[in-house]
PDB file of C-alpha atoms in Angstrom:
ATOM      1  CA  MET A  21      18.949  -4.285  15.881  1.00 91.00           C
ATOM      2  CA  PRO A  22      17.681  -3.673  11.727  1.00 97.00           C
ATOM      3  CA  ARG A  23      14.412  -5.544  10.662  1.00 98.00           C
ATOM      4  CA  ILE A  24      15.230  -7.213   7.142  1.00 98.00           C
ATOM      5  CA  ILE A  25      13.599  -7.933   3.723  1.00 98.00           C
ATOM      6  CA  THR A  26      14.994 -10.135   1.170  1.00 97.00           C
ATOM      7  CA  PHE A  27      13.679 -10.503  -2.327  1.00 97.00           C
ATOM      8  CA  SER A  28      14.772 -13.385  -4.282  1.00 96.00           C
ATOM      9  CA  HIS A  29      13.276 -15.312  -7.205  1.00 92.00           C
ATOM     10  CA  GLN A  30      16.287 -17.613  -9.370  1.00 88.00           C
ATOM     11  CA  LYS A  31      14.448 -15.912 -12.174  1.00 88.00           C
ATOM     12  CA  GLY A  32      14.932 -12.821 -13.912  1.00 88.00           C
ATOM     13  CA  GLY A  33      12.064 -10.218 -15.038  1.00 89.00           C
ATOM     14  CA  VAL A  34       9.940 -11.287 -11.648  1.00 93.00           C
ATOM     15  CA  GLY A  35      10.616  -7.482 -10.942  1.00 92.00           C
ATOM     16  CA  LYS A  36      12.365  -8.406  -7.913  1.00 94.00           C
ATOM     17  CA  SER A  37      14.384  -5.255  -8.485  1.00 92.00           C
ATOM     18  CA  THR A  38      11.806  -2.226  -8.946  1.00 94.00           C
ATOM     19  CA  LEU A  39       9.157  -4.104  -6.518  1.00 96.00           C
ATOM     20  CA  ALA A  40      12.708  -3.651  -3.820  1.00 96.00           C
ATOM     21  CA  TYR A  41      12.663  -0.035  -4.276  1.00 96.00           C
ATOM     22  CA  ASN A  42       9.608   0.955  -4.246  1.00 96.00           C
ATOM     23  CA  VAL A  43       8.552  -0.747  -1.167  1.00 97.00           C
ATOM     24  CA  ALA A  44      11.698   0.749   0.573  1.00 97.00           C
ATOM     25  CA  GLN A  45      10.217   4.366  -0.627  1.00 95.00           C
ATOM     26  CA  ASN A  46       7.368   3.561   0.494  1.00 95.00           C
ATOM     27  CA  ILE A  47       9.742   2.110   4.232  1.00 97.00           C
ATOM     28  CA  SER A  48      11.610   5.142   3.754  1.00 96.00           C
ATOM     29  CA  LYS A  49       9.322   7.701   4.386  1.00 91.00           C
ATOM     30  CA  ASP A  50       9.021   6.944   8.253  1.00 94.00           C
ATOM     31  CA  ALA A  51      11.978   5.000   8.999  1.00 97.00           C
ATOM     32  CA  LYS A  52      16.269   4.937   7.653  1.00 98.00           C
ATOM     33  CA  VAL A  53      15.969   2.691   4.709  1.00 98.00           C
ATOM     34  CA  CYS A  54      18.661   0.704   2.843  1.00 97.00           C
ATOM     35  CA  ILE A  55      18.875  -1.542   0.375  1.00 97.00           C
ATOM     36  CA  ILE A  56      21.349  -3.615  -0.939  1.00 96.00           C
ATOM     37  CA  ASP A  57      22.174  -4.557  -3.610  1.00 93.00           C
ATOM     38  CA  TYR A  58      23.655  -8.777  -4.303  1.00 91.00           C
ATOM     39  CA  ASP A  59      22.537  -8.692  -7.678  1.00 81.00           C
ATOM     40  CA  LYS A  60      26.186  -8.003 -10.348  1.00 76.00           C
ATOM     41  CA  GLN A  61      24.128  -5.839 -13.081  1.00 75.00           C
ATOM     42  CA  GLY A  62      23.303  -3.732 -10.456  1.00 70.00           C
ATOM     43  CA  SER A  63      20.613  -2.112 -11.575  1.00 80.00           C
ATOM     44  CA  LEU A  64      19.893  -0.227  -7.635  1.00 88.00           C
ATOM     45  CA  SER A  65      23.397   0.711  -7.082  1.00 83.00           C
ATOM     46  CA  GLN A  66      23.930   2.645  -9.786  1.00 85.00           C
ATOM     47  CA  ILE A  67      20.763   5.230  -8.625  1.00 89.00           C
ATOM     48  CA  SER A  68      22.193   5.483  -5.584  1.00 85.00           C
ATOM     49  CA  GLU A  69      21.979   9.460  -6.388  1.00 84.00           C
ATOM     50  CA  LEU A  70      17.955   9.494  -7.255  1.00 86.00           C
ATOM     51  CA  VAL A  71      17.408   8.411  -4.000  1.00 90.00           C
ATOM     52  CA  ASN A  72      16.757   9.395  -0.628  1.00 88.00           C
ATOM     53  CA  PHE A  73      17.922   6.517   1.194  1.00 94.00           C
ATOM     54  CA  ASP A  74      21.694   4.020   0.623  1.00 95.00           C
ATOM     55  CA  ILE A  75      21.890   1.276  -1.874  1.00 94.00           C
ATOM     56  CA  LEU A  76      25.285  -0.699  -1.021  1.00 94.00           C
ATOM     57  CA  ASP A  77      26.584  -2.851  -2.200  1.00 89.00           C
ATOM     58  CA  ASN A  78      29.029  -5.277  -1.590  1.00 83.00           C
ATOM     59  CA  ILE A  79      28.567  -6.032   1.931  1.00 93.00           C
ATOM     60  CA  LYS A  80      29.027  -9.557   3.566  1.00 94.00           C
ATOM     61  CA  VAL A  81      26.907 -10.965   4.573  1.00 94.00           C
ATOM     62  CA  GLU A  82      27.944 -10.876   8.193  1.00 95.00           C
ATOM     63  CA  ARG A  83      28.246  -7.836   8.596  1.00 97.00           C
ATOM     64  CA  VAL A  84      24.388  -6.897   7.327  1.00 97.00           C
ATOM     65  CA  VAL A  85      22.809  -7.008  10.584  1.00 97.00           C
ATOM     66  CA  SER A  86      24.994  -4.421  12.762  1.00 97.00           C
ATOM     67  CA  LEU A  87      23.792  -1.887  10.001  1.00 98.00           C
ATOM     68  CA  ASP A  88      22.379   1.330  11.640  1.00 98.00           C
ATOM     69  CA  TYR A  89      19.312   1.168   9.607  1.00 98.00           C
ATOM     70  CA  ASP A  90      15.871   0.250  10.311  1.00 98.00           C
ATOM     71  CA  PHE A  91      14.620  -1.462   7.549  1.00 98.00           C
ATOM     72  CA  ILE A  92      17.468  -2.784   5.382  1.00 98.00           C
ATOM     73  CA  ILE A  93      15.634  -4.431   1.970  1.00 98.00           C
ATOM     74  CA  ILE A  94      18.126  -6.891   0.194  1.00 96.00           C
ATOM     75  CA  ASP A  95      17.778  -7.545  -3.510  1.00 94.00           C
ATOM     76  CA  THR A  96      19.644 -10.475  -5.039  1.00 93.00           C
ATOM     77  CA  PRO A  97      20.605 -12.043  -8.255  1.00 87.00           C
ATOM     78  CA  PRO A  98      18.250 -14.151 -10.842  1.00 82.00           C
ATOM     79  CA  TYR A  99      19.818 -16.658  -9.857  1.00 79.00           C
ATOM     80  CA  LEU A 100      20.864 -19.157  -7.321  1.00 70.00           C
ATOM     81  CA  SER A 101      24.210 -18.589  -5.546  1.00 76.00           C
ATOM     82  CA  GLU A 102      25.948 -19.371  -2.219  1.00 74.00           C
ATOM     83  CA  ASN A 103      24.629 -16.648   0.243  1.00 87.00           C
ATOM     84  CA  LEU A 104      20.981 -17.244  -0.106  1.00 93.00           C
ATOM     85  CA  ILE A 105      20.418 -19.779   2.462  1.00 94.00           C
ATOM     86  CA  GLU A 106      22.914 -17.611   5.272  1.00 95.00           C
ATOM     87  CA  LEU A 107      20.572 -13.822   3.709  1.00 96.00           C
ATOM     88  CA  PHE A 108      17.108 -16.450   4.439  1.00 97.00           C
ATOM     89  CA  LYS A 109      17.798 -17.405   7.710  1.00 97.00           C
ATOM     90  CA  ILE A 110      19.128 -13.420   8.621  1.00 97.00           C
ATOM     91  CA  SER A 111      15.899 -11.851   6.472  1.00 98.00           C
ATOM     92  CA  ASP A 112      12.679 -11.159   9.377  1.00 98.00           C
ATOM     93  CA  LEU A 113      11.231 -11.437   5.994  1.00 98.00           C
ATOM     94  CA  ILE A 114      11.930 -13.492   2.564  1.00 98.00           C
ATOM     95  CA  LEU A 115       9.535 -11.948  -0.740  1.00 98.00           C
ATOM     96  CA  VAL A 116       9.276 -13.864  -3.383  1.00 97.00           C
ATOM     97  CA  PRO A 117       8.524 -12.041  -6.900  1.00 97.00           C
ATOM     98  CA  THR A 118       7.071 -13.875  -9.166  1.00 96.00           C
ATOM     99  CA  ARG A 119       4.847 -13.500 -12.473  1.00 94.00           C
ATOM    100  CA  ALA A 120       1.482 -15.632 -12.928  1.00 92.00           C
ATOM    101  CA  GLY A 121       3.084 -17.185 -15.480  1.00 89.00           C
ATOM    102  CA  ILE A 122       3.553 -21.583 -16.062  1.00 88.00           C
ATOM    103  CA  LEU A 123       7.261 -21.044 -16.187  1.00 91.00           C
ATOM    104  CA  ASP A 124       7.673 -19.125 -13.358  1.00 91.00           C
ATOM    105  CA  LEU A 125       5.878 -21.569 -12.027  1.00 89.00           C
ATOM    106  CA  PHE A 126       8.156 -24.039 -12.757  1.00 90.00           C
ATOM    107  CA  ALA A 127      11.369 -21.274 -12.145  1.00 92.00           C
ATOM    108  CA  ILE A 128      10.285 -20.726  -8.890  1.00 94.00           C
ATOM    109  CA  ARG A 129      10.566 -24.337  -7.125  1.00 94.00           C
ATOM    110  CA  GLY A 130      14.179 -23.609  -7.124  1.00 92.00           C
ATOM    111  CA  THR A 131      14.488 -20.138  -5.034  1.00 94.00           C
ATOM    112  CA  ILE A 132      11.252 -22.098  -2.541  1.00 95.00           C
ATOM    113  CA  TYR A 133      13.523 -25.148  -2.236  1.00 94.00           C
ATOM    114  CA  LEU A 134      16.238 -22.962  -0.383  1.00 94.00           C
ATOM    115  CA  ILE A 135      14.005 -21.194   1.861  1.00 96.00           C
ATOM    116  CA  LYS A 136      12.447 -24.182   2.764  1.00 96.00           C
ATOM    117  CA  GLU A 137      16.797 -25.484   3.146  1.00 94.00           C
ATOM    118  CA  ALA A 138      16.950 -22.866   5.556  1.00 95.00           C
ATOM    119  CA  GLU A 139      14.286 -23.464   7.585  1.00 97.00           C
ATOM    120  CA  GLN A 140      12.614 -20.226   6.428  1.00 97.00           C
ATOM    121  CA  ASP A 141       8.968 -21.104   5.278  1.00 95.00           C
ATOM    122  CA  SER A 142       7.009 -19.133   7.239  1.00 97.00           C
ATOM    123  CA  LYS A 143       9.115 -15.717   6.798  1.00 98.00           C
ATOM    124  CA  ALA A 144       8.493 -16.023   3.266  1.00 98.00           C
ATOM    125  CA  MET A 145       5.894 -14.486   1.126  1.00 98.00           C
ATOM    126  CA  ILE A 146       4.958 -15.514  -2.745  1.00 97.00           C
ATOM    127  CA  VAL A 147       3.342 -11.628  -4.420  1.00 97.00           C
ATOM    128  CA  PHE A 148       2.294 -11.826  -7.792  1.00 96.00           C
ATOM    129  CA  ASN A 149       3.557  -9.179  -9.670  1.00 96.00           C
ATOM    130  CA  LEU A 150       3.555  -7.658 -13.228  1.00 95.00           C
ATOM    131  CA  ILE A 151       0.199  -9.200 -13.317  1.00 94.00           C
ATOM    132  CA  LYS A 152      -2.000  -8.385 -16.574  1.00 90.00           C
ATOM    133  CA  PRO A 153      -5.414  -7.708 -16.212  1.00 83.00           C
ATOM    134  CA  ASN A 154      -8.358  -9.839 -16.805  1.00 80.00           C
ATOM    135  CA  THR A 155      -6.701 -13.198 -17.322  1.00 84.00           C
ATOM    136  CA  THR A 156      -7.458 -16.566 -14.821  1.00 88.00           C
ATOM    137  CA  LEU A 157      -4.312 -17.409 -15.557  1.00 88.00           C
ATOM    138  CA  THR A 158      -3.300 -15.386 -12.677  1.00 89.00           C
ATOM    139  CA  SER A 159      -5.304 -18.036 -10.349  1.00 90.00           C
ATOM    140  CA  ASP A 160      -4.544 -20.886 -12.284  1.00 90.00           C
ATOM    141  CA  VAL A 161      -1.119 -20.528 -10.846  1.00 92.00           C
ATOM    142  CA  GLN A 162      -2.097 -18.907  -7.700  1.00 90.00           C
ATOM    143  CA  LYS A 163      -3.682 -22.583  -7.042  1.00 90.00           C
ATOM    144  CA  GLU A 164      -0.871 -24.589  -8.205  1.00 90.00           C
ATOM    145  CA  MET A 165       1.310 -22.859  -5.767  1.00 91.00           C
ATOM    146  CA  LYS A 166      -0.336 -23.230  -2.826  1.00 90.00           C
ATOM    147  CA  GLU A 167       1.538 -26.947  -2.763  1.00 91.00           C
ATOM    148  CA  PHE A 168       4.682 -25.219  -1.242  1.00 95.00           C
ATOM    149  CA  ASN A 169       2.612 -23.850   2.209  1.00 95.00           C
ATOM    150  CA  ILE A 170       4.372 -20.471   1.061  1.00 97.00           C
ATOM    151  CA  LYS A 171       1.997 -17.307   2.063  1.00 97.00           C
ATOM    152  CA  ILE A 172       0.427 -15.984  -0.985  1.00 96.00           C
ATOM    153  CA  ALA A 173       0.582 -12.440  -0.149  1.00 97.00           C
ATOM    154  CA  GLU A 174      -2.388 -10.968  -1.224  1.00 97.00           C
ATOM    155  CA  THR A 175      -1.288  -7.565  -2.776  1.00 97.00           C
ATOM    156  CA  GLN A 176      -1.222  -8.383  -6.418  1.00 96.00           C
ATOM    157  CA  VAL A 177       0.951  -5.517  -8.428  1.00 96.00           C
ATOM    158  CA  SER A 178       0.186  -4.845 -11.556  1.00 95.00           C
ATOM    159  CA  ASP A 179       2.323  -4.879 -14.772  1.00 94.00           C
ATOM    160  CA  LEU A 180       1.275  -0.771 -14.872  1.00 93.00           C
ATOM    161  CA  VAL A 181       3.718   1.137 -17.098  1.00 92.00           C
ATOM    162  CA  VAL A 182       3.957   3.746 -13.922  1.00 93.00           C
ATOM    163  CA  PHE A 183       6.186   0.955 -12.116  1.00 92.00           C
ATOM    164  CA  THR A 184       8.715   0.706 -14.586  1.00 88.00           C
ATOM    165  CA  ARG A 185       9.135   4.675 -14.368  1.00 91.00           C
ATOM    166  CA  SER A 186       8.641   4.968 -10.680  1.00 92.00           C
ATOM    167  CA  ILE A 187      12.128   5.211 -10.240  1.00 88.00           C
ATOM    168  CA  LEU A 188      12.869   8.682 -12.612  1.00 85.00           C
ATOM    169  CA  LEU A 189       9.990   9.583 -10.619  1.00 87.00           C
ATOM    170  CA  GLY A 190      11.019   9.181  -6.645  1.00 88.00           C
ATOM    171  CA  GLY A 191       8.366   6.237  -6.285  1.00 90.00           C
ATOM    172  CA  VAL A 192       4.771   6.088  -7.160  1.00 92.00           C
ATOM    173  CA  GLU A 193       2.296   9.164  -6.833  1.00 86.00           C
ATOM    174  CA  GLY A 194      -1.488   8.015  -6.992  1.00 84.00           C
ATOM    175  CA  GLY A 195      -4.091   5.611  -8.857  1.00 92.00           C
ATOM    176  CA  ASN A 196      -3.684   1.968  -8.835  1.00 94.00           C
ATOM    177  CA  ALA A 197      -0.384   1.811  -8.138  1.00 95.00           C
ATOM    178  CA  LYS A 198       0.127   3.565  -5.508  1.00 96.00           C
ATOM    179  CA  SER A 199      -2.835   1.760  -3.605  1.00 97.00           C
ATOM    180  CA  GLN A 200      -0.923  -1.649  -4.733  1.00 97.00           C
ATOM    181  CA  ILE A 201       2.505  -0.207  -2.961  1.00 97.00           C
ATOM    182  CA  ASP A 202       0.697   0.823  -0.349  1.00 97.00           C
ATOM    183  CA  SER A 203      -0.797  -2.005   0.174  1.00 98.00           C
ATOM    184  CA  LEU A 204       2.207  -4.586  -0.640  1.00 98.00           C
ATOM    185  CA  THR A 205       4.085  -2.208   1.750  1.00 97.00           C
ATOM    186  CA  LYS A 206       0.912  -2.512   5.239  1.00 97.00           C
ATOM    187  CA  GLU A 207       0.940  -6.413   4.185  1.00 97.00           C
ATOM    188  CA  ILE A 208       4.519  -7.045   4.498  1.00 98.00           C
ATOM    189  CA  LEU A 209       5.092  -4.359   8.149  1.00 97.00           C
ATOM    190  CA  GLU A 210       2.102  -5.712   9.286  1.00 97.00           C
ATOM    191  CA  LYS A 211       3.784  -9.856   8.721  1.00 95.00           C
ATOM    192  CA  ILE A 212       7.110  -8.228  10.274  1.00 96.00           C
ATOM    193  CA  ILE A 213       6.278  -5.666  13.192  1.00 89.00           C
TER     194      ILE A 213
END
């Protein structure tokens, strides 16, 4: 049975697809991985020929658990959809990437509400993504998010150009970006294995 990792946040621009891609790229070095792209923009579906793992779309939620992969990474759309609760219920881990901004703090509430409605609080983790250096805003927003009683990842992912380029380069190699993705991947795997 595959391990299912769902990336979700109702707000666009938080880096869900890029983060999902880089985590899939990391895991695919040692396991059979696919990404299911539920985002109607289809950003990830458009790069299927550039990756060494499968990218699928239009998969019915009830079929996901029967797919023959070690890991299935789900990229959800930047809005609250009917399928989210069903996707959350079959997920081993729900990652909620977010920026450290005041509007992000307000926007994340809808996603957290659905996670709680699906009774998957213990399987959820907020990941601070696209973080700007040298600012106290991240710690301020992080303190406010503790009210949700959802685990916050220890790894924070910086706003680095190399992440944007990573899709064309086959992932990130070396430096701070590689260290952050490796750390986040380790944190994810430790939580679900």
